[in-house]
Amino acid sequence: RDHSTERATVDMKLRVMLLFAAICAASHVTVSADEACRDGTCASNPNDLRKVLTDSEDVADYVVRMRRELHLQPELMWTETKTSALVKRELTAFGVSFEEVSSPGVVATIGSGSAPVVALRADLDALPVTEESDIPAERRSQVPGKMHACGHDGHTAMLLGAAKVLKSVEPELRGTVRLVFQPAEEGGAGARRMLEDGLRRATPPIESSFALHNWPYPETPSGTVGIRDGTIMAGSGSFEITFTGAGGHAAVPHKNVDVVVCGAAAVMATQTIVSRLTDPLDSALVSTTIFKAGGEASNVMGDRAVLAGTFRALDPRTFEWLHGRIEHVAAATGAAHGCDVNVDFFPVSNGVRREEYPPTVNDVKAAALASSVATSMFGDDAVVNVSPVMPAEDFSFFAEEWPSAMMWLGAYNVTAGATWPLHSGKYVLDESVLHRGVAMHVAYATEFMSTGFRG
């Protein structure tokens, strides 16, 4: 047997194998990051996300300064002209292009101008609330009867901070970011209007959207974020019920038709819609929050009573069903008391029609992406799997249009005095968390553009 020939053959096979391995390695090295991630399966780079957090910390002072400037001049829905002007001023300073959509709404664009495209959204409007917070007087709202009591000033400031960070790395972006500064979240359905006025037709098309809402409640202390897939916030609507009777002297009620008694009965009857007609395992509510009747004289019975309130549900079918039950209860109560009845599900508030919002439903993959980047930046303990809640958001219209995620930015901080609920005149926003919101915006956008939903 010729052992020398056998050894030569083995050596030749070994050389071929080594050469093949070298060629494969060289080919792998020359594959670009874009090509490596094209199939959506490559993992995110934690170092990149940590840099996002560092870059966001670098703009923290800027974001706080913007938030405080916005807080001084709150504007109600569809009147956010000064707020919009500030946004455009800052975008111009960054060298970021923008356009008006659903004025005073603004949409800015950063990136390559090509797909993939992700939208980041912040709301602009304030509430008709008088500020009673404990922050220094010179930092409180300077507009009587108006306040950023839902923290939209913080949302706008965080998105401006994200614009600043994204612009600084624009050559590295693997797609396009649309920054949506949206008016009229507080009942005006500004998100739906922006979709109708061009967002849904934007080219290249938006493929996903992301938003944050500060959440000053114990389940999400400052330093955490809250997320869940599926329904995270309820659908909401408003109602206004008008009972018309026959007023007169209060000493002869039998000769009048008493709208106060009728209205009081209706308040109680509407409570049975949830307590007796809704499945106990379903989440719904009907709350009467306004009752107007009579005049100033105690011996005069008025001829008109107006009840107004809100109704909400997590299930879209239950939400639709509530309309009919409210109408039925109002009509039956009016008939029992001899009053004419009118029910309006789109009442006008401060000159603007209040719109209905569907439930906010987080896409499973979008929520997973938001949770993943949050975990990479903040740690496992900082990401809270939250339960759905009954407050509503018109970001729900975006979530119906594209795979989207609404995340809560934990902002409950006893030391900072940030323990009052949203929509309270005593509400305080913990500014120390704002840079985390900037980081979430930037990280969601950059990760989506790089890896999509990771297969």
Coordinates of C-alpha atoms in Angstrom, one line a residue:
R1 CA 0.0 0.0 0.0
D2 CA 1.4 3.5 -1.0
H3 CA 1.1 5.5 2.2
S4 CA 2.9 8.5 0.7
T5 CA 0.2 8.8 -2.0
E6 CA -2.5 8.6 0.6
R7 CA -0.9 11.4 2.7
A8 CA -0.6 13.6 -0.3
T9 CA -4.3 13.1 -1.1
V10 CA -5.3 14.0 2.5
D11 CA -3.0 17.1 2.4
M12 CA -4.7 18.2 -0.9
K13 CA -8.2 17.8 0.6
L14 CA -7.1 19.8 3.7
R15 CA -5.7 22.6 1.5
V16 CA -9.0 22.7 -0.4
M17 CA -11.0 22.9 2.7
L18 CA -8.9 25.6 4.2
L19 CA -9.1 27.6 1.0
F20 CA -12.9 27.2 0.8
A21 CA -13.2 28.4 4.5
A22 CA -11.0 31.5 3.7
I23 CA -13.1 32.4 0.7
C24 CA -16.3 32.1 2.8
A25 CA -14.8 34.2 5.6
A26 CA -13.7 36.9 3.2
S27 CA -17.2 36.9 1.6
H28 CA -18.8 37.3 5.0
V29 CA -16.5 40.2 5.9
T30 CA -17.4 42.1 2.8
V31 CA -21.2 41.8 3.3
S32 CA -22.6 45.2 4.3
A33 CA -24.6 45.8 7.4
D34 CA -27.6 46.6 5.3
E35 CA -27.3 43.3 3.4
A36 CA -26.8 41.3 6.6
C37 CA -30.0 42.7 8.0
R38 CA -32.0 42.6 4.8
D39 CA -33.9 39.5 5.8
G40 CA -34.9 41.1 9.2
T41 CA -33.3 38.4 11.3
C42 CA -30.1 40.1 12.5
A43 CA -30.0 41.0 16.2
S44 CA -29.7 44.5 17.4
N45 CA -26.4 45.8 18.6
P46 CA -26.7 46.7 22.3
N47 CA -23.7 49.0 22.0
D48 CA -25.6 51.1 19.4
L49 CA -28.6 51.3 21.7
R50 CA -26.4 52.4 24.6
K51 CA -25.1 55.1 22.3
V52 CA -28.7 56.2 21.6
L53 CA -29.2 56.5 25.3
T54 CA -26.0 58.5 25.7
D55 CA -26.9 60.8 22.8
S56 CA -30.3 61.3 24.4
E57 CA -28.8 62.2 27.7
D58 CA -26.7 64.8 25.9
V59 CA -29.9 66.6 24.8
A60 CA -31.7 66.3 28.2
D61 CA -31.2 70.0 29.1
Y62 CA -32.5 71.1 25.7
V63 CA -35.6 68.9 26.1
V64 CA -36.4 70.3 29.5
R65 CA -35.9 73.8 28.3
M66 CA -38.3 73.2 25.4
R67 CA -40.8 71.6 27.7
R68 CA -40.8 74.6 30.0
E69 CA -41.2 77.1 27.2
L70 CA -44.2 75.1 25.9
H71 CA -45.7 74.8 29.4
L72 CA -46.0 78.6 29.7
Q73 CA -48.3 79.0 26.7
P74 CA -50.8 76.1 26.5
E75 CA -53.2 76.0 23.6
L76 CA -56.4 74.1 23.1
M77 CA -57.1 71.7 20.3
W78 CA -56.9 73.2 16.7
T79 CA -55.6 76.5 18.1
E80 CA -52.0 75.3 18.7
T81 CA -50.4 78.0 16.5
K82 CA -47.7 79.2 18.9
T83 CA -46.8 75.6 19.7
S84 CA -46.6 74.8 16.0
A85 CA -44.4 77.9 15.5
L86 CA -42.0 76.8 18.2
V87 CA -41.7 73.3 16.6
K88 CA -41.0 74.9 13.2
R89 CA -38.5 77.3 14.7
E90 CA -36.5 74.4 16.2
L91 CA -36.7 72.2 13.2
T92 CA -35.4 75.0 11.1
A93 CA -32.5 75.5 13.5
F94 CA -31.7 71.8 13.1
G95 CA -31.8 72.0 9.3
V96 CA -34.7 69.5 9.2
S97 CA -37.3 69.8 6.4
F98 CA -41.0 69.9 7.3
E99 CA -44.4 70.6 5.9
E100 CA -47.7 71.6 7.4
V101 CA -50.3 68.8 7.5
S102 CA -53.7 69.6 9.0
S103 CA -52.6 73.0 10.2
P104 CA -51.3 73.6 12.8
G105 CA -49.9 70.1 12.5
V106 CA -46.3 69.6 11.3
V107 CA -44.6 66.6 9.7
A108 CA -40.8 66.6 9.6
T109 CA -38.6 64.3 7.6
I110 CA -35.2 62.9 8.5
G111 CA -33.2 60.2 6.7
S112 CA -32.5 58.8 3.3
G113 CA -35.9 59.6 1.8
S114 CA -36.3 55.9 0.9
A115 CA -38.0 52.9 2.5
P116 CA -38.3 51.7 5.2
V117 CA -40.3 54.6 6.7
V118 CA -41.3 54.9 10.4
A119 CA -43.4 57.6 12.0
L120 CA -42.9 59.0 15.4
R121 CA -45.8 61.0 16.9
A122 CA -46.3 63.6 19.6
D123 CA -49.4 65.6 20.4
L124 CA -49.5 69.4 20.8
D125 CA -52.6 70.4 22.6
A126 CA -53.4 71.4 26.2
L127 CA -56.6 71.2 28.3
P128 CA -59.2 73.8 29.6
V129 CA -57.8 73.3 33.1
T130 CA -56.6 76.0 35.6
E131 CA -53.1 75.1 36.9
E132 CA -52.8 74.6 40.6
S133 CA -49.5 72.7 40.7
D134 CA -46.7 73.3 43.3
I135 CA -44.1 74.1 40.7
P136 CA -42.6 77.7 40.9
A137 CA -45.1 80.3 39.8
E138 CA -42.9 81.6 37.0
R139 CA -42.9 78.1 35.4
R140 CA -46.7 77.6 35.6
S141 CA -49.1 78.2 32.7
Q142 CA -49.4 81.9 31.9
V143 CA -52.8 81.4 30.2
P144 CA -55.7 81.5 32.6
G145 CA -57.9 78.4 32.4
K146 CA -55.5 76.5 30.2
M147 CA -52.8 74.0 31.2
H148 CA -50.7 71.2 29.8
A149 CA -52.3 68.9 32.3
C150 CA -51.8 65.8 30.2
G151 CA -48.1 66.3 29.5
H152 CA -48.3 67.0 25.8
D153 CA -45.7 69.7 26.2
G154 CA -43.3 67.0 27.4
H155 CA -44.3 64.8 24.4
T156 CA -43.6 67.6 21.9
A157 CA -40.3 68.4 23.6
M158 CA -39.2 64.7 23.5
L159 CA -39.9 64.5 19.8
L160 CA -37.9 67.7 19.2
G161 CA -35.1 66.1 21.2
A162 CA -35.4 63.0 19.0
A163 CA -35.2 65.2 15.9
K164 CA -32.0 66.7 17.2
V165 CA -30.4 63.3 17.8
L166 CA -31.6 61.7 14.5
K167 CA -30.4 64.7 12.5
S168 CA -27.0 64.3 14.0
V169 CA -26.7 60.7 12.7
E170 CA -28.8 61.2 9.5
P171 CA -26.0 59.9 7.1
E172 CA -26.1 56.6 9.0
L173 CA -29.9 56.1 8.9
R174 CA -31.1 53.1 6.8
G175 CA -34.5 54.6 5.9
T176 CA -36.7 57.6 6.6
V177 CA -38.3 59.0 9.8
R178 CA -41.5 61.0 9.7
L179 CA -41.8 63.1 12.9
V180 CA -45.5 63.9 13.3
F181 CA -46.4 66.8 15.6
Q182 CA -50.1 66.3 15.8
P183 CA -52.8 68.8 16.9
A184 CA -56.2 68.1 18.6
E185 CA -55.6 64.9 20.5
E186 CA -57.9 65.9 23.4
G187 CA -61.2 65.1 21.6
G188 CA -60.6 66.5 18.1
A189 CA -59.3 63.4 16.4
G190 CA -56.3 65.2 15.0
A191 CA -54.6 61.9 14.1
R192 CA -57.5 60.9 11.9
R193 CA -57.5 64.3 10.2
M194 CA -53.7 64.1 9.5
L195 CA -54.2 60.7 7.9
E196 CA -57.0 62.1 5.7
D197 CA -54.9 65.1 4.8
G198 CA -52.0 63.2 3.4
L199 CA -50.2 60.9 5.9
R200 CA -51.7 57.7 4.6
R201 CA -50.7 58.7 1.1
A202 CA -47.2 59.8 1.9
T203 CA -44.5 58.3 -0.4
P204 CA -42.6 56.2 0.3
P205 CA -45.4 54.8 2.6
I206 CA -45.1 54.7 6.3
E207 CA -44.7 51.1 7.5
S208 CA -44.9 51.5 11.3
S209 CA -45.6 54.2 13.9
F210 CA -44.6 54.7 17.6
A211 CA -45.8 57.1 20.3
L212 CA -45.2 57.6 24.0
H213 CA -47.5 58.9 26.7
N214 CA -46.1 60.0 30.1
W215 CA -47.8 57.9 32.8
P216 CA -47.7 59.4 36.4
Y217 CA -49.1 56.4 38.2
P218 CA -47.6 54.0 40.8
E219 CA -47.5 51.0 38.4
T220 CA -45.0 52.9 36.2
P221 CA -42.6 54.7 38.5
S222 CA -40.0 57.1 36.9
G223 CA -37.3 55.1 35.3
T224 CA -39.6 52.5 33.8
V225 CA -41.6 52.1 30.7
G226 CA -44.9 50.3 30.2
I227 CA -45.9 48.2 27.2
R228 CA -48.3 45.4 26.2
D229 CA -49.4 43.9 22.9
G230 CA -53.0 44.0 22.0
T231 CA -55.4 46.5 23.4
I232 CA -53.7 49.0 25.7
M233 CA -56.3 51.8 25.9
A234 CA -60.0 52.0 25.5
G235 CA -62.2 53.4 22.8
S236 CA -64.1 56.5 23.9
G237 CA -67.0 58.6 23.0
S238 CA -69.0 61.4 24.4
F239 CA -72.8 61.9 24.9
E240 CA -75.0 64.8 25.6
I241 CA -78.6 64.1 26.6
T242 CA -81.1 67.0 26.6
F243 CA -84.4 66.6 28.4
T244 CA -87.1 69.2 27.7
G245 CA -90.1 69.5 30.0
A246 CA -92.3 72.4 31.2
G247 CA -91.0 74.8 33.8
G248 CA -93.0 76.8 36.3
H249 CA -93.4 77.6 39.9
A250 CA -91.8 75.1 42.2
A251 CA -94.8 75.2 44.5
V252 CA -97.0 73.5 41.9
P253 CA -94.8 70.7 40.5
H254 CA -97.9 68.7 39.4
K255 CA -98.6 71.4 36.9
N256 CA -95.0 71.3 35.5
V257 CA -92.8 68.6 33.9
D258 CA -89.8 68.3 36.1
V259 CA -86.6 67.9 34.1
V260 CA -84.4 67.8 37.3
V261 CA -86.1 64.6 38.5
C262 CA -86.0 63.2 35.0
G263 CA -82.3 64.0 34.6
A264 CA -81.5 62.5 38.0
A265 CA -83.3 59.3 37.1
A266 CA -81.3 59.1 33.9
V267 CA -78.0 59.5 35.7
M268 CA -78.9 56.5 37.9
A269 CA -80.4 54.5 35.0
T270 CA -77.3 54.8 32.8
Q271 CA -75.2 53.2 35.6
T272 CA -77.2 50.0 35.1
I273 CA -75.9 49.7 31.6
V274 CA -72.5 48.6 33.0
S275 CA -73.6 47.1 36.3
R276 CA -76.5 45.0 34.9
L277 CA -76.3 44.8 31.1
T278 CA -72.6 44.4 30.4
D279 CA -70.7 41.1 30.9
P280 CA -68.8 41.4 34.2
L281 CA -65.7 40.1 32.3
D282 CA -66.0 42.9 29.8
S283 CA -64.5 46.3 30.6
A284 CA -66.9 49.3 30.0
L285 CA -67.9 52.4 31.7
V286 CA -70.6 55.2 31.4
S287 CA -69.9 58.3 33.4
T288 CA -72.1 61.4 33.6
T289 CA -69.8 64.3 34.4
I290 CA -72.0 67.3 33.7
F291 CA -75.6 68.1 34.9
K292 CA -77.1 71.5 34.0
A293 CA -80.6 72.4 34.9
G294 CA -82.7 75.3 36.2
G295 CA -81.6 78.9 36.9
E296 CA -80.7 80.9 39.9
A297 CA -84.0 81.0 41.7
S298 CA -84.8 78.2 44.2
N299 CA -88.5 78.5 43.6
V300 CA -88.4 78.2 39.8
M301 CA -88.4 74.8 38.0
G302 CA -86.6 75.0 34.6
D303 CA -87.8 73.4 31.4
R304 CA -84.5 72.0 30.2
A305 CA -81.8 69.7 31.6
V306 CA -78.6 68.7 29.9
L307 CA -76.5 65.7 30.9
A308 CA -73.1 65.1 29.4
G309 CA -70.4 62.5 29.9
T310 CA -68.2 59.8 28.5
F311 CA -68.6 56.1 27.6
R312 CA -65.7 53.7 27.0
A313 CA -64.9 50.1 26.3
L314 CA -61.9 47.9 25.5
D315 CA -63.8 45.8 23.0
P316 CA -64.9 47.5 19.8
R317 CA -68.1 45.5 19.7
T318 CA -69.0 46.6 23.3
F319 CA -68.2 50.2 22.4
E320 CA -70.6 50.2 19.5
W321 CA -73.3 48.5 21.6
L322 CA -73.1 51.2 24.3
H323 CA -74.5 53.8 21.8
G324 CA -77.8 51.9 21.5
R325 CA -78.1 51.3 25.3
I326 CA -77.5 55.0 26.1
E327 CA -80.1 56.0 23.6
H328 CA -82.6 53.4 24.9
V329 CA -82.2 54.5 28.6
A330 CA -82.5 58.2 27.8
A331 CA -85.6 57.6 25.7
A332 CA -87.3 55.4 28.3
T333 CA -86.5 57.7 31.1
G334 CA -87.8 60.7 29.2
A335 CA -91.0 58.9 28.4
A336 CA -91.5 57.8 32.0
H337 CA -91.3 61.5 33.1
G338 CA -93.1 63.1 30.2
C339 CA -90.0 64.8 28.8
D340 CA -88.8 65.2 25.2
V341 CA -85.4 63.7 24.6
N342 CA -82.4 64.4 22.3
V343 CA -79.2 62.4 22.4
D344 CA -76.0 63.7 20.7
F345 CA -72.9 61.5 20.5
F346 CA -70.8 64.3 18.9
P347 CA -71.3 67.3 21.2
V348 CA -69.5 70.6 20.6
S349 CA -67.0 71.6 23.3
N350 CA -65.2 75.0 23.1
G351 CA -66.5 75.4 19.6
V352 CA -65.1 72.0 18.4
R353 CA -67.0 68.8 17.9
R354 CA -65.8 66.0 20.1
E355 CA -65.0 62.9 18.2
E356 CA -65.0 59.2 19.0
Y357 CA -61.8 57.2 19.3
P358 CA -61.5 53.4 18.7
P359 CA -59.5 51.3 21.2
T360 CA -55.7 51.6 20.9
V361 CA -54.4 48.2 19.9
N362 CA -50.7 47.6 19.8
D363 CA -49.4 45.3 17.1
V364 CA -47.7 42.2 18.5
K365 CA -44.4 42.7 16.6
A366 CA -44.3 46.4 17.1
A367 CA -44.8 46.0 20.9
A368 CA -42.1 43.3 21.0
L369 CA -39.7 45.7 19.2
A370 CA -40.4 48.5 21.6
S371 CA -40.0 46.2 24.6
S372 CA -36.7 44.8 23.2
V373 CA -35.1 48.2 22.6
A374 CA -36.3 49.4 26.0
T375 CA -34.8 46.3 27.7
S376 CA -31.5 46.8 25.9
M377 CA -31.2 50.4 27.0
F378 CA -32.8 50.4 30.4
G379 CA -32.6 46.8 31.7
D380 CA -35.2 44.0 32.2
D381 CA -36.5 45.5 35.5
A382 CA -37.4 48.8 33.8
V383 CA -39.9 47.3 31.3
V384 CA -43.3 46.7 32.8
N385 CA -46.0 44.6 31.2
V386 CA -49.0 46.8 31.9
S387 CA -52.7 46.1 32.0
P388 CA -55.1 47.9 29.6
V389 CA -56.8 51.1 30.9
M390 CA -59.9 53.1 30.2
P391 CA -58.3 56.4 29.1
A392 CA -58.3 56.8 25.3
E393 CA -55.9 58.0 22.7
D394 CA -56.4 59.1 19.1
F395 CA -53.1 57.4 18.3
S396 CA -55.5 54.5 17.8
F397 CA -56.2 55.8 14.3
F398 CA -52.5 55.4 13.5
A399 CA -52.6 51.9 15.0
E400 CA -55.5 51.0 12.7
E401 CA -53.5 52.2 9.7
W402 CA -50.0 50.6 10.4
P403 CA -48.4 48.1 12.8
S404 CA -47.8 50.4 15.7
A405 CA -46.9 50.6 19.4
M406 CA -48.1 53.0 22.1
M407 CA -45.7 52.9 25.1
W408 CA -46.1 54.6 28.5
L409 CA -43.2 56.5 29.9
G410 CA -43.1 56.0 33.7
A411 CA -43.3 59.3 35.4
Y412 CA -44.5 58.7 39.0
N413 CA -42.0 60.3 41.3
V414 CA -42.8 61.2 44.9
T415 CA -39.6 63.2 45.4
A416 CA -40.4 65.3 42.3
G417 CA -44.0 65.8 43.4
A418 CA -45.2 63.9 40.3
T419 CA -48.0 61.9 41.9
W420 CA -51.0 63.8 40.6
P421 CA -53.1 62.1 37.8
L422 CA -53.4 63.2 34.2
H423 CA -55.9 66.0 33.7
S424 CA -55.6 67.3 37.2
G425 CA -54.8 71.0 37.8
K426 CA -52.2 69.8 40.3
Y427 CA -50.5 67.5 37.7
V428 CA -46.6 67.7 37.6
L429 CA -44.5 66.1 34.9
D430 CA -41.2 64.5 36.2
E431 CA -38.7 66.1 33.8
S432 CA -35.9 63.7 34.8
V433 CA -37.4 61.0 32.6
L434 CA -37.7 63.0 29.4
H435 CA -34.4 61.9 27.9
R436 CA -35.6 58.3 28.2
G437 CA -38.5 59.2 26.0
V438 CA -36.1 60.7 23.5
A439 CA -34.1 57.5 23.5
M440 CA -37.2 55.4 23.0
H441 CA -38.2 57.4 19.9
V442 CA -34.8 57.2 18.4
A443 CA -34.2 53.6 19.2
Y444 CA -37.6 52.4 17.9
A445 CA -37.0 54.3 14.6
T446 CA -33.4 53.2 14.1
E447 CA -34.0 49.6 15.0
F448 CA -37.1 49.4 12.8
M449 CA -35.2 50.8 9.8
S450 CA -32.3 48.4 10.4
T451 CA -34.1 45.2 11.2
G452 CA -37.8 45.7 10.7
F453 CA -39.7 43.4 13.1
R454 CA -36.9 40.9 13.0
G455 CA -38.7 38.3 11.0

